[in-house]
Amino acid sequence: MSTALLAAALQQTATPGLPGAGIARVDAARAAARAALAQQSALVDARAEPWRYTSLRALEAQALPLASAADDAKVVELPPALGPRLVFIDGHYAPRHSQLADLPVGVNFKPLSALRAEDWQVHAALLQFVGGGSDALEPLNLALASAGVLLDVQPGVVVDAPIEVIYFGVFANPCAWHARSRVLLGEGARVILLERQLGPGAGLATLHTEYHVHADARLDLVQMQEAGAALSLLRTSTLMLAARATLRMHALDLGAALTRHALGVRLRGTQARAELRHVVALDRRQHADLQMDLRHEVGETSSDVRCRAVAAARSRAVLQGAITIAAGADGSDAALSTHNLLLSDQAEIDARPVMEIHADEVRAAHGASVGQLDATMLFYLRARGLPEAEARALLTAAHCRAVLDDIVHADLRTAAMQALDARIQSLR
Amino acid sequence: MLKIENLHVRVAGKEILKGLSLQVNAGEVHAIMGPNGAGKSTLGNVLAGREGYEVTAGSVLFEGRDLLVLEPEERAAAGVFLAFQYPVEIAGVNNTYFLRAALNAQRKARGETELDSMQFLKLVREKLKVLELPDALLHRGVNESFSGGEKKRNEIFQMALLEPRLAILDETDSGLDIDALRQVAAGVNAQRAPSRAFIVITHYQRLLDHIRPDQVHVLAEGRIIASGGVELAEKLEAEGYAGVPQEAQA
Ligand SMILES: Nc1ncnc2c1ncn2[C@@H]1O[C@H](COP(=O)(O)OP(=O)(O)OP(=O)(O)O)[C@@H](O)[C@H]1O
Ligand SMILES: [Mg+2]
């Protein structure tokens, strides 16, 4: 017996016209994914530790249809583009909203649906299970992905303008769509990548992305999740960093009904550095679960993780953050902090930073706090005339802004701060 | 303008103000001196509406209205301003943004038109000059990494910007160097007007050389125990609080 969601998904694997259909290796991979899917009885193993905090029961009970291709002529309000952009509407590539005109030389950036047989061959990893496919999530995503991008940046190429990938949901009736992406930065390349979820669309979206940052390359990644209030978003991001590679990632979880993000970071080369900033602002019954797994696999690597969660009403934020310093990864440096605000006594924040150290000569620091707004600050602002609600919103935003300050691209930083401020103002 | 009668206030279960009475008329400057822990800041906080201060008896009328029923922001809009003894650092809240939001919130509450950013900046430039505060402080967080003296001057800058009816300055002179003291005094004197009143809490007669008060009060043990002119401050400076004659009581 499989769940309604899974049974529907299995039937959907017969959907014609998925990206790469007709290309032998793609068809074969999909068939394998379909077979793996058929083995499963539920989307995830609800009893497994990583799913302890997030229940998908309500979701599994819905036989969600696969999102049909949106009308590309449909007018959707998108924020102004800061650089090249690929837009997907309800999980389908929307060329009229995309912008690829000024793509720099040495940057291969295209939607899955535009990949040619050679692309699928070179980037065969798009057709493999990253996490080993132990639950139904990965096969589901692989079998049904209609959206997603390939971003392949040649060694030494530096792109100044942010490259954008936007997933916009318009469908009012709950439906499902899936996206699968691969991002590759060649040696010494530098890219700013913005991934953004927008629009009122409801239902289920799954997103799998693998990022490879090669030696001496730098990826500035901003994930702005402002999805519709009735969307469940299940996301996997796996980032691999080679020697002297740098990742600076800002993830904002502001929208959706439920999000669950499995974020894996592997520091694989010496002097690789990962800076992660995570901001969550929730209200109503929103639920956001971040499962972070950051591994220092070799020595002389560094990481700095800072999380800020704000939970109002009956919302719940979960941060399960593990940093592992593997045996032999001597001389590594890891810092993990989470500072969180509870804005209601019915809200919940479960922050569990964990550090596992198997190496020598490491520096490791971690701290966690959950509190309320500072009464003295609140009084100071009100004594100058700010209404209480406004004073609270300002302080709440300030709490989160502290980890957005270091977004390098100024316009992107402004956009992130604006999205945050708007969200905080609307918290109920 | 301000009429405090027989005010009793408890903080954390302990009675701090024990029957304090004080009347301040428009146009006047009143200095309040008194030993540490006497309740001076408590008085300022109660007037500004801070939480945790329980008024158990007495009344406070501000321009004929019961001040104690108002929220802190309503008091601010009505024209009450407290320069904090310890201004609070608020990282992440931009100083300029905060000042404009505060000013406009007050104006809105009073039914006045709000200032756009051009009008506001013009006003800011004007007021900054008097305090000789560097522009750069405007771009930081509220009081963030300000020096002690900068924080105090910033309080007076805020006062100049918000143009309150009644300003309570809680030890704004403490920790200031001689130049800063002069600037703060200039800021206050520039604001003196027949329609405006000041309560200046201080430990030092020195400030009163720059800001000439109409009356000086001694607050001790939760009450005003003596009132007089500037000569009272001079006497305190010379003799300390032990010698305050009870009969000098107002
Ligand atoms: N929140 C509080 N909890 C407990 N006691 C308090 C609190 N606030 C003030 N007090 C006490 O009330 C008394 C008066 O404090 P207040 O700050 O008003 O004194 P002050 O006259 O301003 O002193 P100073 O000259 O040192 O600034 C002190 O004994 C102080 O410890
Ligand atoms: Mg005091």
XYZ file of C-alpha atoms and ligand atoms in Angstrom:
710
model
C 0.000 0.000 0.000
C 1.443 3.305 -0.956
C 0.214 6.743 -0.033
C -2.150 8.697 -2.271
C 0.637 11.104 -3.132
C 3.001 8.357 -4.154
C 0.404 6.387 -6.111
C -0.420 9.534 -8.085
C 3.270 10.217 -8.669
C 3.835 6.724 -9.966
C 1.112 7.202 -12.543
C 2.591 10.541 -13.519
C 5.849 8.884 -14.544
C 4.062 8.118 -17.799
C 3.776 11.835 -18.519
C 5.192 12.584 -21.954
C 7.460 15.490 -22.781
C 9.680 15.633 -19.706
C 13.093 17.177 -20.366
C 15.381 14.881 -22.300
C 12.652 12.367 -23.193
C 13.787 10.209 -26.096
C 17.449 10.424 -25.117
C 18.407 6.899 -24.174
C 20.364 7.599 -21.000
C 17.666 9.944 -19.727
C 14.895 7.473 -20.424
C 16.892 4.738 -18.720
C 17.518 6.839 -15.637
C 13.831 7.737 -15.411
C 12.850 4.098 -15.756
C 15.224 3.228 -12.918
C 13.805 6.024 -10.809
C 10.311 4.808 -11.544
C 11.267 1.300 -10.454
C 12.798 2.677 -7.250
C 9.679 4.705 -6.620
C 7.479 1.661 -7.042
C 9.427 -0.027 -4.228
C 8.516 2.642 -1.721
C 5.370 2.789 0.316
C 5.694 6.385 1.463
C 7.503 9.532 0.449
C 9.749 9.342 3.502
C 10.274 7.098 6.468
C 8.392 9.048 9.124
C 10.201 7.172 11.896
C 13.678 8.001 10.671
C 15.596 10.533 12.768
C 15.912 13.197 10.040
C 12.119 13.291 9.786
C 11.492 13.481 13.503
C 10.371 17.081 13.435
C 8.469 17.225 10.166
C 5.395 15.221 9.398
C 4.346 14.793 5.793
C 1.217 12.843 6.670
C -1.230 15.462 5.416
C 0.779 15.849 2.242
C 1.035 12.116 1.596
C -2.752 11.835 1.743
C -3.189 14.075 -1.285
C -3.172 12.710 -4.819
C -1.678 15.882 -6.250
C -1.798 16.266 -10.035
C 1.382 17.162 -11.838
C 1.409 20.870 -12.672
C 0.506 21.429 -16.297
C 2.574 23.763 -18.427
C 1.655 27.318 -17.590
C 0.546 29.793 -20.157
C 3.785 31.607 -20.795
C 1.875 34.676 -21.927
C 0.378 34.894 -18.491
C 1.395 38.078 -16.744
C 3.295 37.417 -13.563
C 4.846 40.149 -11.473
C 8.534 39.446 -11.155
C 11.082 41.601 -9.389
C 13.456 43.385 -11.763
C 16.247 41.136 -13.008
C 19.717 41.837 -11.652
C 21.381 39.661 -14.291
C 20.738 36.648 -16.530
C 17.669 34.828 -15.367
C 15.768 31.609 -15.931
C 12.149 31.573 -14.868
C 9.947 28.575 -14.248
C 6.221 28.952 -13.809
C 4.543 26.064 -12.034
C 7.537 23.912 -12.771
C 7.755 24.695 -16.469
C 10.314 26.787 -18.246
C 8.940 30.216 -19.130
C 11.172 31.580 -21.917
C 9.281 34.850 -22.248
C 10.033 35.774 -18.665
C 13.601 34.566 -18.825
C 16.552 36.644 -19.808
C 19.575 35.076 -21.385
C 20.653 37.815 -23.765
C 23.728 39.002 -21.881
C 25.109 35.669 -20.859
C 28.868 36.033 -20.480
C 31.223 33.881 -22.499
C 32.156 30.707 -20.692
C 28.827 30.365 -18.931
C 26.517 27.552 -19.919
C 23.198 28.366 -18.306
C 20.041 26.676 -19.495
C 16.875 25.013 -18.353
C 16.754 21.231 -18.159
C 14.356 21.249 -21.096
C 17.032 22.803 -23.323
C 19.754 20.274 -22.530
C 21.078 18.370 -25.527
C 22.248 14.768 -25.566
C 25.868 15.934 -25.016
C 24.845 17.938 -21.959
C 23.131 14.916 -20.449
C 26.256 12.927 -21.131
C 28.668 15.404 -19.590
C 26.367 16.103 -16.685
C 25.221 12.548 -16.163
C 25.230 13.302 -12.448
C 21.866 14.976 -13.053
C 20.573 11.470 -13.621
C 21.972 9.932 -10.469
C 20.750 9.782 -6.925
C 22.805 12.080 -4.763
C 21.618 10.769 -1.450
C 21.635 7.120 -2.518
C 17.867 7.104 -3.048
C 17.057 5.556 0.290
C 13.650 7.214 0.436
C 11.140 8.053 -2.287
C 12.049 11.721 -2.493
C 14.998 11.415 -4.832
C 13.471 8.921 -7.240
C 10.325 11.032 -7.293
C 12.303 14.116 -8.149
C 14.395 12.352 -10.785
C 11.452 10.620 -12.399
C 9.290 13.728 -12.655
C 11.543 16.781 -12.776
C 10.252 19.174 -15.414
C 12.164 22.178 -14.118
C 15.696 22.972 -13.049
C 18.834 24.353 -14.550
C 22.322 23.559 -15.598
C 24.797 26.267 -14.703
C 28.277 25.383 -15.883
C 30.903 28.083 -15.524
C 34.272 27.631 -17.194
C 37.479 27.963 -15.153
C 38.555 31.505 -14.443
C 35.278 33.087 -15.559
C 34.084 35.832 -13.240
C 30.474 36.930 -13.497
C 29.631 40.155 -11.661
C 25.870 40.314 -12.103
C 23.836 37.828 -10.101
C 22.556 34.869 -12.080
C 18.948 34.182 -11.166
C 16.777 31.117 -11.082
C 13.155 31.886 -10.259
C 10.417 29.422 -9.516
C 7.061 31.101 -9.663
C 3.876 29.331 -8.635
C 0.568 30.551 -10.020
C -1.625 27.482 -9.835
C -4.363 28.039 -7.269
C -5.339 24.361 -7.206
C -2.741 22.352 -5.361
C -0.442 20.547 -7.746
C 3.068 19.132 -7.764
C 6.208 20.036 -9.642
C 9.812 19.025 -9.367
C 13.109 20.659 -10.198
C 16.566 19.223 -10.534
C 19.656 21.334 -11.009
C 23.389 21.209 -11.246
C 25.774 24.066 -10.668
C 29.438 23.806 -11.556
C 32.088 26.415 -11.013
C 35.374 25.663 -12.728
C 38.690 26.490 -11.083
C 38.942 30.103 -10.090
C 35.457 30.963 -11.347
C 33.282 33.398 -9.420
C 29.533 33.533 -9.523
C 26.693 35.082 -7.568
C 23.623 32.905 -7.798
C 20.136 33.833 -6.653
C 17.495 31.143 -6.315
C 14.081 32.434 -5.530
C 10.625 30.951 -4.965
C 7.727 33.308 -5.494
C 4.028 33.384 -6.210
C 0.896 32.053 -4.562
C 1.060 28.535 -6.040
C -0.072 25.714 -3.747
C 0.799 22.042 -3.442
C 4.162 20.313 -3.441
C 7.499 21.251 -4.927
C 10.698 19.274 -4.661
C 14.054 20.799 -5.503
C 17.325 18.951 -5.769
C 20.488 20.815 -6.501
C 24.095 19.755 -6.555
C 26.771 22.418 -6.480
C 30.417 21.834 -7.268
C 32.784 24.622 -6.445
C 36.187 23.725 -7.829
C 39.574 24.843 -6.578
C 39.961 28.575 -5.932
C 36.430 29.252 -7.098
C 33.893 31.262 -5.174
C 30.134 30.865 -5.070
C 27.919 33.467 -3.447
C 24.587 31.744 -3.161
C 21.378 33.445 -2.041
C 18.260 31.356 -1.621
C 15.174 33.481 -1.080
C 12.195 31.331 -0.364
C 9.031 33.437 -0.501
C 6.674 30.740 -1.736
C 2.892 30.735 -1.423
C 1.205 30.092 1.908
C -0.078 26.667 0.868
C 3.043 25.213 -0.686
C 5.135 22.420 0.772
C 8.695 22.662 -0.341
C 11.069 19.737 0.052
C 14.540 20.685 -0.836
C 17.973 19.131 -1.024
C 21.072 21.213 -1.603
C 24.403 19.462 -1.733
C 27.504 21.592 -1.991
C 30.980 20.280 -2.693
C 33.968 22.529 -2.149
C 37.454 21.832 -3.457
C 40.732 23.283 -2.221
C 40.624 27.021 -1.455
C 37.063 27.207 -2.725
C 34.747 29.599 -0.944
C 31.030 29.379 -0.441
C 29.034 32.174 1.068
C 25.424 31.187 1.302
C 22.422 33.105 2.565
C 19.197 31.164 2.855
C 15.994 32.986 3.733
C 12.933 30.933 4.544
C 10.048 33.365 4.605
C 7.117 31.740 2.830
C 5.429 28.365 2.256
C 3.333 26.285 4.611
C 6.042 23.732 5.140
C 9.661 23.653 4.138
C 12.209 21.037 4.739
C 15.707 21.578 3.577
C 18.416 18.951 3.660
C 21.548 21.002 3.287
C 24.779 19.130 2.850
C 28.160 20.793 2.648
C 31.391 18.927 2.036
C 34.692 20.665 2.510
C 36.847 18.414 0.380
C 39.975 20.405 -0.308
C 42.348 22.128 2.016
C 41.534 25.736 2.885
C 38.009 25.412 1.588
C 35.690 27.751 3.442
C 31.924 27.727 3.892
C 29.954 30.607 5.361
C 26.296 29.844 5.853
C 23.658 32.309 6.969
C 20.141 31.158 7.542
C 17.136 33.328 8.327
C 13.687 31.974 9.067
C 10.647 34.112 9.822
C 7.417 32.262 10.394
C 3.873 32.848 11.554
C 0.455 31.121 11.473
C 1.156 27.397 11.425
C 4.178 27.621 9.181
C 6.800 24.968 9.633
C 10.405 25.180 8.526
C 12.923 22.431 9.096
C 16.566 22.826 8.210
C 18.691 19.713 8.425
C 22.233 20.805 7.962
C 25.084 18.391 7.595
C 28.420 20.108 7.148
C 31.545 18.034 6.945
C 35.143 19.052 7.158
C 36.613 16.137 5.259
C 40.178 17.412 5.112
C 42.355 19.605 7.290
C 42.797 23.375 7.272
C 39.190 23.941 6.256
C 36.865 26.429 7.863
C 33.170 26.966 8.348
C 31.051 29.651 9.921
C 27.336 29.032 10.299
C 24.927 31.619 11.688
C 21.219 31.104 11.987
C 18.467 33.447 13.055
C 14.949 32.154 13.445
C 11.860 34.130 14.377
C 8.657 32.300 15.141
C 5.268 33.921 15.737
C 1.753 32.546 16.281
C 1.770 28.732 16.190
C 4.698 28.332 13.877
C 7.636 26.044 14.326
C 11.226 26.355 13.238
C 13.625 23.459 13.417
C 17.339 23.701 13.017
C 19.189 20.487 13.222
C 22.694 21.547 12.470
C 25.587 19.176 12.571
C 29.160 20.053 11.834
C 31.494 17.107 11.621
C 35.229 17.412 11.567
C 36.429 14.121 10.197
C 39.394 12.188 11.506
C 42.531 13.665 10.026
C 40.918 17.008 9.208
C 43.383 18.638 11.582
C 43.692 22.366 11.899
C 40.099 22.994 10.893
C 38.050 25.846 12.230
C 34.305 25.638 12.755
C 31.795 28.038 14.250
C 28.084 27.480 14.571
C 25.670 29.831 16.225
C 21.931 30.115 16.322
C 20.073 32.967 17.957
C 16.355 32.796 17.857
C 13.311 34.804 18.819
C 10.001 33.465 19.999
C 7.275 36.009 19.363
C 4.452 33.962 20.787
C 4.206 31.434 23.563
C 2.608 28.977 21.182
C 5.438 29.120 18.703
C 8.283 26.662 18.886
C 11.923 26.732 17.925
C 14.012 23.599 18.101
C 17.608 24.531 17.549
C 20.091 21.768 18.057
C 23.553 22.619 16.910
C 25.824 19.625 17.159
C 29.549 19.403 16.657
C 31.321 16.157 16.151
C 35.046 16.404 16.251
C 37.301 13.537 15.330
C 40.431 15.531 14.493
C 43.183 17.334 16.392
C 44.184 20.954 16.668
C 40.755 22.196 15.694
C 38.990 25.331 16.745
C 35.302 24.849 17.276
C 32.777 27.213 18.773
C 29.057 26.906 19.036
C 26.308 28.742 20.760
C 22.543 28.704 20.797
C 19.982 30.981 22.366
C 16.240 31.398 22.270
C 14.728 34.507 23.698
C 12.256 37.321 23.422
C 12.711 40.875 22.253
C 14.808 43.015 24.557
C 12.474 45.065 26.760
C 14.908 47.965 27.150
C 15.355 48.323 23.400
C 11.609 48.153 22.923
C 11.082 50.893 25.484
C 13.758 53.069 23.935
C 12.095 52.926 20.522
C 8.628 53.529 21.937
C 9.846 56.382 24.116
C 10.902 58.079 20.875
C 7.387 57.703 19.493
C 7.374 54.449 17.541
C 4.144 52.494 17.996
C 4.691 49.186 19.742
C 3.986 47.041 16.671
C 6.431 49.036 14.604
C 9.071 48.932 17.305
C 8.691 45.175 17.580
C 8.953 44.738 13.824
C 12.082 46.876 13.694
C 13.792 44.896 16.417
C 12.731 41.598 14.932
C 14.046 42.565 11.520
C 17.265 43.837 13.083
C 17.756 40.484 14.740
C 17.732 38.788 11.324
C 19.432 41.538 9.354
C 22.553 40.890 11.359
C 23.285 37.843 9.217
C 22.359 39.447 5.884
C 24.848 42.289 6.119
C 27.539 40.343 4.333
C 25.672 39.637 1.097
C 28.317 40.989 -1.248
C 26.166 42.256 -4.084
C 24.555 45.511 -2.936
C 21.320 45.209 -4.947
C 20.923 41.638 -3.862
C 21.503 42.606 -0.254
C 18.842 45.286 -0.569
C 16.427 42.831 -2.158
C 17.014 40.338 0.653
C 16.550 42.966 3.344
C 13.370 44.206 1.690
C 11.955 40.702 1.468
C 12.824 40.190 5.112
C 11.333 43.505 6.246
C 8.132 42.867 4.297
C 7.845 39.452 5.882
C 8.459 40.744 9.402
C 5.921 43.537 8.943
C 3.322 40.981 7.966
C 3.999 38.535 10.803
C 0.866 37.864 12.750
C 2.703 71.946 32.352
C 3.664 69.066 34.659
C 2.085 68.485 38.011
C 3.195 65.509 40.089
C 1.377 64.971 43.352
C 2.245 62.541 46.116
C 3.675 59.979 43.682
C 4.394 56.529 45.088
C 6.127 54.009 42.836
C 7.169 50.430 43.413
C 9.843 48.686 41.401
C 10.303 44.951 41.741
C 8.189 44.974 44.873
C 10.161 47.746 46.538
C 8.850 51.240 47.114
C 11.261 53.690 45.437
C 9.287 56.912 45.143
C 7.542 57.727 48.391
C 5.249 60.671 47.960
C 7.059 62.822 45.428
C 5.491 66.139 44.444
C 6.797 68.509 41.798
C 5.366 71.224 39.643
C 7.068 72.406 36.462
C 5.673 75.294 34.467
C 6.139 75.992 30.777
C 9.372 77.845 30.074
C 11.097 76.615 33.234
C 14.209 74.541 33.802
C 14.269 72.401 36.926
C 17.370 70.638 38.117
C 17.096 67.510 40.231
C 20.077 66.396 42.257
C 20.351 63.664 44.814
C 22.382 60.718 46.011
C 22.821 57.505 44.038
C 19.806 55.261 44.258
C 17.515 58.061 45.434
C 15.000 57.418 42.651
C 15.907 60.079 40.066
C 15.981 57.712 37.096
C 12.902 56.009 38.454
C 11.093 59.325 38.190
C 12.243 59.769 34.585
C 11.218 56.232 33.661
C 7.802 56.571 35.259
C 7.186 59.796 33.374
C 8.227 58.187 30.087
C 6.057 55.135 30.726
C 8.514 52.324 31.197
C 7.107 48.923 32.078
C 7.691 47.474 35.519
C 7.130 50.708 37.435
C 3.992 50.351 39.488
C 2.311 53.561 40.577
C 0.611 52.775 43.862
C -0.583 56.267 44.720
C -0.524 59.840 43.499
C -1.080 61.490 40.154
C 0.806 62.991 37.234
C -0.889 65.606 35.072
C 0.784 66.737 31.866
C -0.873 69.746 30.294
C -3.993 68.833 32.173
C -4.051 65.200 30.989
C -3.472 62.117 33.093
C -0.031 61.086 31.841
C 0.011 57.720 33.580
C -2.692 56.136 31.420
C -0.780 56.774 28.194
C 1.471 54.321 26.361
C 5.135 55.388 26.006
C 4.636 56.322 22.331
C 1.547 58.358 23.207
C 3.548 60.272 25.790
C 6.239 60.902 23.202
C 3.681 62.218 20.747
C 2.206 64.391 23.504
C 5.649 65.924 23.905
C 7.440 64.036 26.674
C 11.068 63.171 25.971
C 13.458 61.225 28.169
C 17.180 61.414 27.468
C 18.311 58.083 28.885
C 20.973 57.814 31.539
C 22.167 54.756 29.609
C 21.202 55.078 25.933
C 20.565 51.670 24.408
C 22.605 50.218 21.551
C 20.393 48.701 18.885
C 22.482 47.074 16.182
C 20.700 46.519 12.902
C 18.266 49.412 13.278
C 19.657 52.206 11.145
C 19.910 55.474 13.055
C 18.569 57.683 10.275
C 15.733 55.324 9.522
C 14.829 55.170 13.193
C 14.883 58.933 13.687
C 12.680 59.576 10.689
C 10.274 56.796 11.657
C 10.088 58.198 15.189
C 9.556 61.778 14.087
C 6.942 60.813 11.525
C 5.155 58.517 13.961
C 4.874 61.432 16.382
C 3.728 63.806 13.668
C 1.175 61.317 12.455
C -0.160 60.814 15.972
C -0.576 64.567 16.277
C -2.324 64.809 12.918
C 0.580 66.638 11.289
C 1.948 65.835 7.835
C 4.893 63.448 7.701
C 8.265 64.615 6.403
C 9.652 63.147 3.206
C 13.290 62.105 3.151
C 14.485 65.427 1.659
C 12.741 67.519 4.288
C 13.948 65.194 6.982
C 17.581 65.304 5.885
C 17.517 69.078 5.793
C 16.257 69.125 9.362
C 18.888 66.593 10.421
C 21.727 68.671 8.957
C 20.509 71.749 10.817
C 20.336 69.989 14.172
C 23.569 68.057 13.750
C 25.510 71.284 13.498
C 24.625 72.417 16.987
C 25.794 69.141 18.512
C 28.827 68.901 16.231
C 28.125 65.221 15.752
C 29.835 63.520 12.798
C 27.526 62.556 9.922
C 28.897 59.052 9.995
C 27.002 58.274 13.185
C 23.753 58.602 11.253
C 24.577 55.636 9.093
C 25.289 53.242 11.934
C 22.829 51.322 14.020
C 21.111 53.245 16.825
C 23.893 54.106 19.289
C 25.883 51.214 17.844
C 29.540 51.520 18.783
C 29.021 55.142 19.796
C 31.397 56.310 22.477
C 29.866 57.182 25.835
C 29.952 60.867 25.032
C 28.558 60.356 21.530
C 25.629 58.486 22.996
C 24.835 61.363 25.309
C 25.155 63.943 22.560
C 22.987 61.755 20.348
C 20.244 61.910 22.971
C 20.307 65.696 22.806
C 20.405 65.534 19.021
C 17.261 63.420 19.121
C 15.680 65.921 21.468
C 16.515 68.752 19.091
C 14.961 66.818 16.236
C 11.809 65.769 18.050
C 11.238 69.162 19.716
C 9.410 67.884 22.792
C 7.366 70.044 25.184
C 8.944 68.502 28.263
C 12.454 67.087 28.148
C 13.816 65.030 31.016
C 17.589 64.731 30.820
C 18.875 61.940 33.023
C 22.547 62.588 33.758
C 23.194 63.644 30.188
C 26.287 65.439 31.479
C 27.878 62.383 33.072
C 30.949 61.153 31.240
C 31.207 64.153 28.934
C 34.438 65.976 28.244
C 34.460 69.758 28.570
C 33.730 70.413 24.897
C 30.938 67.868 24.778
C 29.433 69.366 27.915
C 29.424 72.752 26.242
C 27.806 71.281 23.099
C 25.128 69.512 25.106
C 24.403 72.696 27.033
C 24.250 74.645 23.767
C 21.823 72.050 22.421
C 19.602 72.475 25.434
C 19.823 76.265 25.528
C 18.954 76.416 21.835
C 15.755 74.578 22.693
C 14.759 76.734 25.620
C 11.466 78.411 24.869
C 8.489 79.812 26.732
C 6.434 76.814 25.632
C 8.992 74.216 26.672
C 10.191 72.882 29.999
C 13.189 70.837 31.140
C 13.918 68.553 34.047
C 17.664 68.151 34.264
C 18.910 65.344 36.477
C 22.558 65.799 37.379
C 25.198 65.156 40.008
C 27.275 68.169 39.085
C 26.792 71.835 39.655
C 29.124 72.366 36.677
C 26.285 71.666 34.214
C 24.181 74.321 35.891
C 26.824 76.922 35.054
C 25.915 76.281 31.414
C 22.205 75.626 31.780
C 20.844 78.058 34.348
C 17.948 76.386 36.155
C 14.955 78.236 37.570
C 14.776 75.814 40.456
C 16.995 73.165 42.014
C 15.533 70.217 43.917
C 17.107 67.581 46.073
C 15.605 64.131 45.660
C 16.471 61.752 48.466
C 14.764 58.644 49.783
C 12.077 58.896 47.108
C 10.984 62.428 47.891
C 11.901 66.014 47.101
C 13.459 67.036 50.398
C 14.656 70.485 49.476
C 14.086 73.052 46.743
C 15.704 76.363 46.024
C 17.647 78.367 43.470
C 21.115 77.806 42.017
C 22.600 78.583 45.404
C 21.240 75.224 46.627
C 23.365 73.436 44.050
C 26.413 75.418 45.092
C 25.786 74.532 48.712
C 25.463 70.827 47.801
C 28.677 70.951 45.844
C 30.451 72.360 48.875
C 28.817 70.409 51.680
C 27.301 67.239 50.205
C 23.833 65.902 50.863
C 24.294 65.442 54.623
C 23.945 69.136 55.205
C 20.672 69.619 53.317
C 18.379 71.518 55.629
C 15.010 69.811 55.786
C 13.314 73.141 56.406
C 14.316 74.264 52.917
C 11.631 71.890 51.658
C 9.320 73.406 49.076
N 14.284 47.253 37.776
C 14.675 47.390 39.054
N 14.687 46.322 39.874
C 15.064 46.439 41.156
N 15.456 47.591 41.707
C 15.464 48.682 40.945
C 15.087 48.647 39.578
N 15.200 49.892 39.086
C 15.638 50.654 40.085
N 15.798 49.943 41.208
C 16.277 50.439 42.493
O 15.603 51.646 42.746
C 16.450 52.534 43.423
C 16.453 53.862 42.701
O 17.067 53.695 41.450
P 17.270 54.905 40.459
O 17.884 54.352 39.225
O 15.990 55.618 40.301
O 18.309 55.799 41.244
P 19.014 57.159 40.806
O 18.571 58.181 41.767
O 18.776 57.417 39.370
O 20.541 56.809 41.052
P 21.878 57.231 40.237
O 22.235 58.586 40.698
O 22.875 56.238 40.677
O 21.565 57.170 38.794
C 17.811 51.879 43.472
O 17.975 51.325 44.771
C 17.724 50.795 42.458
O 18.523 49.706 42.792
Mg 19.921 57.429 37.686
